[in-house]
Coordinates of C-alpha atoms in Angstrom, one line a residue:
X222 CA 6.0 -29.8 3.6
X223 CA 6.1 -28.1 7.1
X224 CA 3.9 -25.8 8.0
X225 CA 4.3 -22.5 10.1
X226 CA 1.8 -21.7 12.7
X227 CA 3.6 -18.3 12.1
X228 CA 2.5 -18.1 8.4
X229 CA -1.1 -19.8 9.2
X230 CA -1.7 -16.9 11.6
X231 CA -0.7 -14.5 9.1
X232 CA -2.7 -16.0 5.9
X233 CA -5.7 -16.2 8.2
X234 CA -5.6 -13.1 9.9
X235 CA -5.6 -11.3 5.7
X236 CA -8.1 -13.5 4.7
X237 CA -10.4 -12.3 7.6
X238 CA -9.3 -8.6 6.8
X239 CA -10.2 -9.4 2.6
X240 CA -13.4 -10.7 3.9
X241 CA -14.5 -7.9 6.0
X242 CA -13.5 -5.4 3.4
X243 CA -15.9 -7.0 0.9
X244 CA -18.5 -7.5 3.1
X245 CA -18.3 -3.9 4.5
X246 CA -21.8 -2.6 3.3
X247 CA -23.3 -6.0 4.8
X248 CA -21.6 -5.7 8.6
X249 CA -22.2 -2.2 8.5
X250 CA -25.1 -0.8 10.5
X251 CA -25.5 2.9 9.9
X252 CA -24.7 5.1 7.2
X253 CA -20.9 6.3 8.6
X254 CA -21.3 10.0 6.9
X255 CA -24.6 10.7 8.2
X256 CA -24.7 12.4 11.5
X257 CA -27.4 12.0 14.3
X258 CA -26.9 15.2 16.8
X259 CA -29.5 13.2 19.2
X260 CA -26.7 10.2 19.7
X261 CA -23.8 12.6 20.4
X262 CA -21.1 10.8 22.4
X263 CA -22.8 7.7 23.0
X264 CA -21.3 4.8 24.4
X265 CA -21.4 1.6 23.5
X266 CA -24.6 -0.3 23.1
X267 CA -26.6 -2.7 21.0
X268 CA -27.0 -0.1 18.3
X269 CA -23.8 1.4 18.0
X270 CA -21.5 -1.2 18.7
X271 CA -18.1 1.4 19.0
X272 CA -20.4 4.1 20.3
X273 CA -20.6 7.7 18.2
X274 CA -18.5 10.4 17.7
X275 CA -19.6 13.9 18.5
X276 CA -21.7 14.6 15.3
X277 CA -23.7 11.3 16.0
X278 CA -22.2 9.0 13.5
X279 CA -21.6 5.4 13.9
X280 CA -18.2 4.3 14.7
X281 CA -18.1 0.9 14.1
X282 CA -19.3 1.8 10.3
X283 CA -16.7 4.4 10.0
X284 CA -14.6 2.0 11.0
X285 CA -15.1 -0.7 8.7
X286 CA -15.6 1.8 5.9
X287 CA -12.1 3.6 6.5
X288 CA -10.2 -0.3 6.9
X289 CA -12.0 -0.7 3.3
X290 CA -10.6 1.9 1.6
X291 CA -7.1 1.6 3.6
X292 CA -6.8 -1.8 2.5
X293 CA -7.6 -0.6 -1.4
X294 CA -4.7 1.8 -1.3
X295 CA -2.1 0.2 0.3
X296 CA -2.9 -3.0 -2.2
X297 CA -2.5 -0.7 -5.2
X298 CA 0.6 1.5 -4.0
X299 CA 2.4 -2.2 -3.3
X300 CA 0.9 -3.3 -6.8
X301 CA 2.2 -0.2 -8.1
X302 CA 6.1 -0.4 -6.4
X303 CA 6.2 -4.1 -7.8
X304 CA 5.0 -3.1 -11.5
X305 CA 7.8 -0.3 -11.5
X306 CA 10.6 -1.8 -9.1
X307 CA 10.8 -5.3 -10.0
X308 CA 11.4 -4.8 -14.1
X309 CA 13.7 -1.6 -13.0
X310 CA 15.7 -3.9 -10.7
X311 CA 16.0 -6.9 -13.3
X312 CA 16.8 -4.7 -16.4
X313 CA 19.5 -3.5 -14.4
X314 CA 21.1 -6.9 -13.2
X315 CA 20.8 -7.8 -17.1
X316 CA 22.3 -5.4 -18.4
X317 CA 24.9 -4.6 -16.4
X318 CA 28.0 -2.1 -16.7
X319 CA 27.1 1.2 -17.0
X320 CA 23.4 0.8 -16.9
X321 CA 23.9 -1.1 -13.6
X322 CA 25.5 1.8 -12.2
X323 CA 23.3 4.7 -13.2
X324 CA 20.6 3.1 -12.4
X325 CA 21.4 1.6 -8.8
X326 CA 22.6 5.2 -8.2
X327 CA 19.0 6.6 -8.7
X328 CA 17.8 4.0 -6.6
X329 CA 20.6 5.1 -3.7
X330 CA 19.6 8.6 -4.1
X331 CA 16.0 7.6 -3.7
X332 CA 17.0 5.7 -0.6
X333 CA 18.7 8.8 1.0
X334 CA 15.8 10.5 1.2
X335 CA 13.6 8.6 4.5
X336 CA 10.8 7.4 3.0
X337 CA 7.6 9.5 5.2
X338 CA 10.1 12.8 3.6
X339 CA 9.2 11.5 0.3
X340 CA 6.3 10.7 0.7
X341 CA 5.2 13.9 2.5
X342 CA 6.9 15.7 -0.9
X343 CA 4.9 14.2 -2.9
X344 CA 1.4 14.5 -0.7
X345 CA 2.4 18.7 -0.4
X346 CA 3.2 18.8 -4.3
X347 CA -0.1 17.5 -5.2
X348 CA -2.2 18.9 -2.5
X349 CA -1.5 22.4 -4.7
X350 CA -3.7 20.8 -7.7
X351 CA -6.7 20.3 -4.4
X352 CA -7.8 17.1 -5.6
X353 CA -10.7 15.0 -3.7
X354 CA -11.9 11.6 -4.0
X355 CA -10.5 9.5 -6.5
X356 CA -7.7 11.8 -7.7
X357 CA -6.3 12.2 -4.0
X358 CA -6.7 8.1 -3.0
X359 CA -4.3 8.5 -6.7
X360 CA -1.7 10.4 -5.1
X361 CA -1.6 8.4 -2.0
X362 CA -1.6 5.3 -4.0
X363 CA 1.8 6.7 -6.6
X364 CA 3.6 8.6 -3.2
X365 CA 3.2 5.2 -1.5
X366 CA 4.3 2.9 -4.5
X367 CA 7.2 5.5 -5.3
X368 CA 8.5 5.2 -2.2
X369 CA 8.6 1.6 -2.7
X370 CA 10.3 1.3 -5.7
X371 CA 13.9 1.6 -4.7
X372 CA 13.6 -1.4 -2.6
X373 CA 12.0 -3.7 -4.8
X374 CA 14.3 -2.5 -7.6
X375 CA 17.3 -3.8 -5.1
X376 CA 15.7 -7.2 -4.2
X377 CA 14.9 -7.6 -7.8
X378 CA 18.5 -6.8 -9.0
X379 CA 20.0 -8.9 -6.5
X380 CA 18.1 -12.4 -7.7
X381 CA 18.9 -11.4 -11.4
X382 CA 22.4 -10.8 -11.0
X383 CA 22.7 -14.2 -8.6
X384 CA 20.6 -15.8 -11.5
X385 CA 23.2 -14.9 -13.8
X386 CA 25.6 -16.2 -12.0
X387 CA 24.6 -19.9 -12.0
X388 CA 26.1 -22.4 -14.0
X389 CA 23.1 -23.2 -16.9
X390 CA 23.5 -19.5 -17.9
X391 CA 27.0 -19.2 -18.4
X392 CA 26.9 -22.7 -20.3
X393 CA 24.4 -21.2 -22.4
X394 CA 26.9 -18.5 -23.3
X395 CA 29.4 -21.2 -23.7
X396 CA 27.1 -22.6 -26.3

């Protein structure tokens, strides 16, 4: 097997990223909500390693505290556009015909829309409800993932219907 320096880059560079996100509390040195108006604006130094904003809170914590919960999300909105997309995609390869062609149709009229529009749709929709917390990391997680969908259902259709194609499947019919 050959490897790709590309590829080991890559796999290192997310397993350093996965490790810093669990060890967040651990590397973190301050508190990155509490503020400290007597370290306004100060630059960097052996106890604030990124310096601090204008309230007096750490940026270095808010840092690895926002790449935490960054990370979460954008794992669960891709977890969420392969649960949906890739069953979508292959049902529709399957089953062909008229199924085929409603369904990629959704998908090409969720394509015209970019995909920050639909996002941004779906953000302002829910923003109406004025969720916090874990309700709103929710909606960023389902406007992500739907905006995912429609490419994953492609891929996904594409390998079924080239699947199909081969020769063991249509001697199986054969048989």
């Amino acid at each position: 097997i050959r490897k790709s320096r590309t590829a080991s880059l890559g796999a290192m560079m997310i397993i350093f990223l996965a490790a810093v996100c669990a060890l967040t509390p651990v590397l973190s040195t301050h508190n990155p909500t509490k503020t400290d108006y007597r370290v306004r604006l100060a630059p960097m130094s052996a106890e604030h390693y990124f310096g601090t904003d204008k309230f007096g809170r750490d940026i270095y914590s808010r840092v690895l505290h926002g790449a935490r919960r960054t990370v979460g999300i954008s794992v669960a909105a891709v977890a969420f556009g392969l649960i949906f997309g890739i069953p979508f995609g292959i049902l529709s390869g399957y089953f062909g015909g008229r199924v085929d062609a409603i369904s990629m149709r959704v998908v090409d009229g969720l394509l015209a829309f970019p995909g920050l529009l639909l996002y941004l749709l779906i953000v302002t929709v829910a923003r109406e409800y004025k969720l916090v917390g874990f309700w709103n990391d929710l909606i960023l997680v389902f406007a992500l993932g739907f905006a995912f969908i429609p490419e994953v259902a492609r891929l996904a259709r594409s390998a079924a219907l080239v699947e199909s194609s081969k020769e063991y499947v249509e001697a199986s019919h054969i048989i």
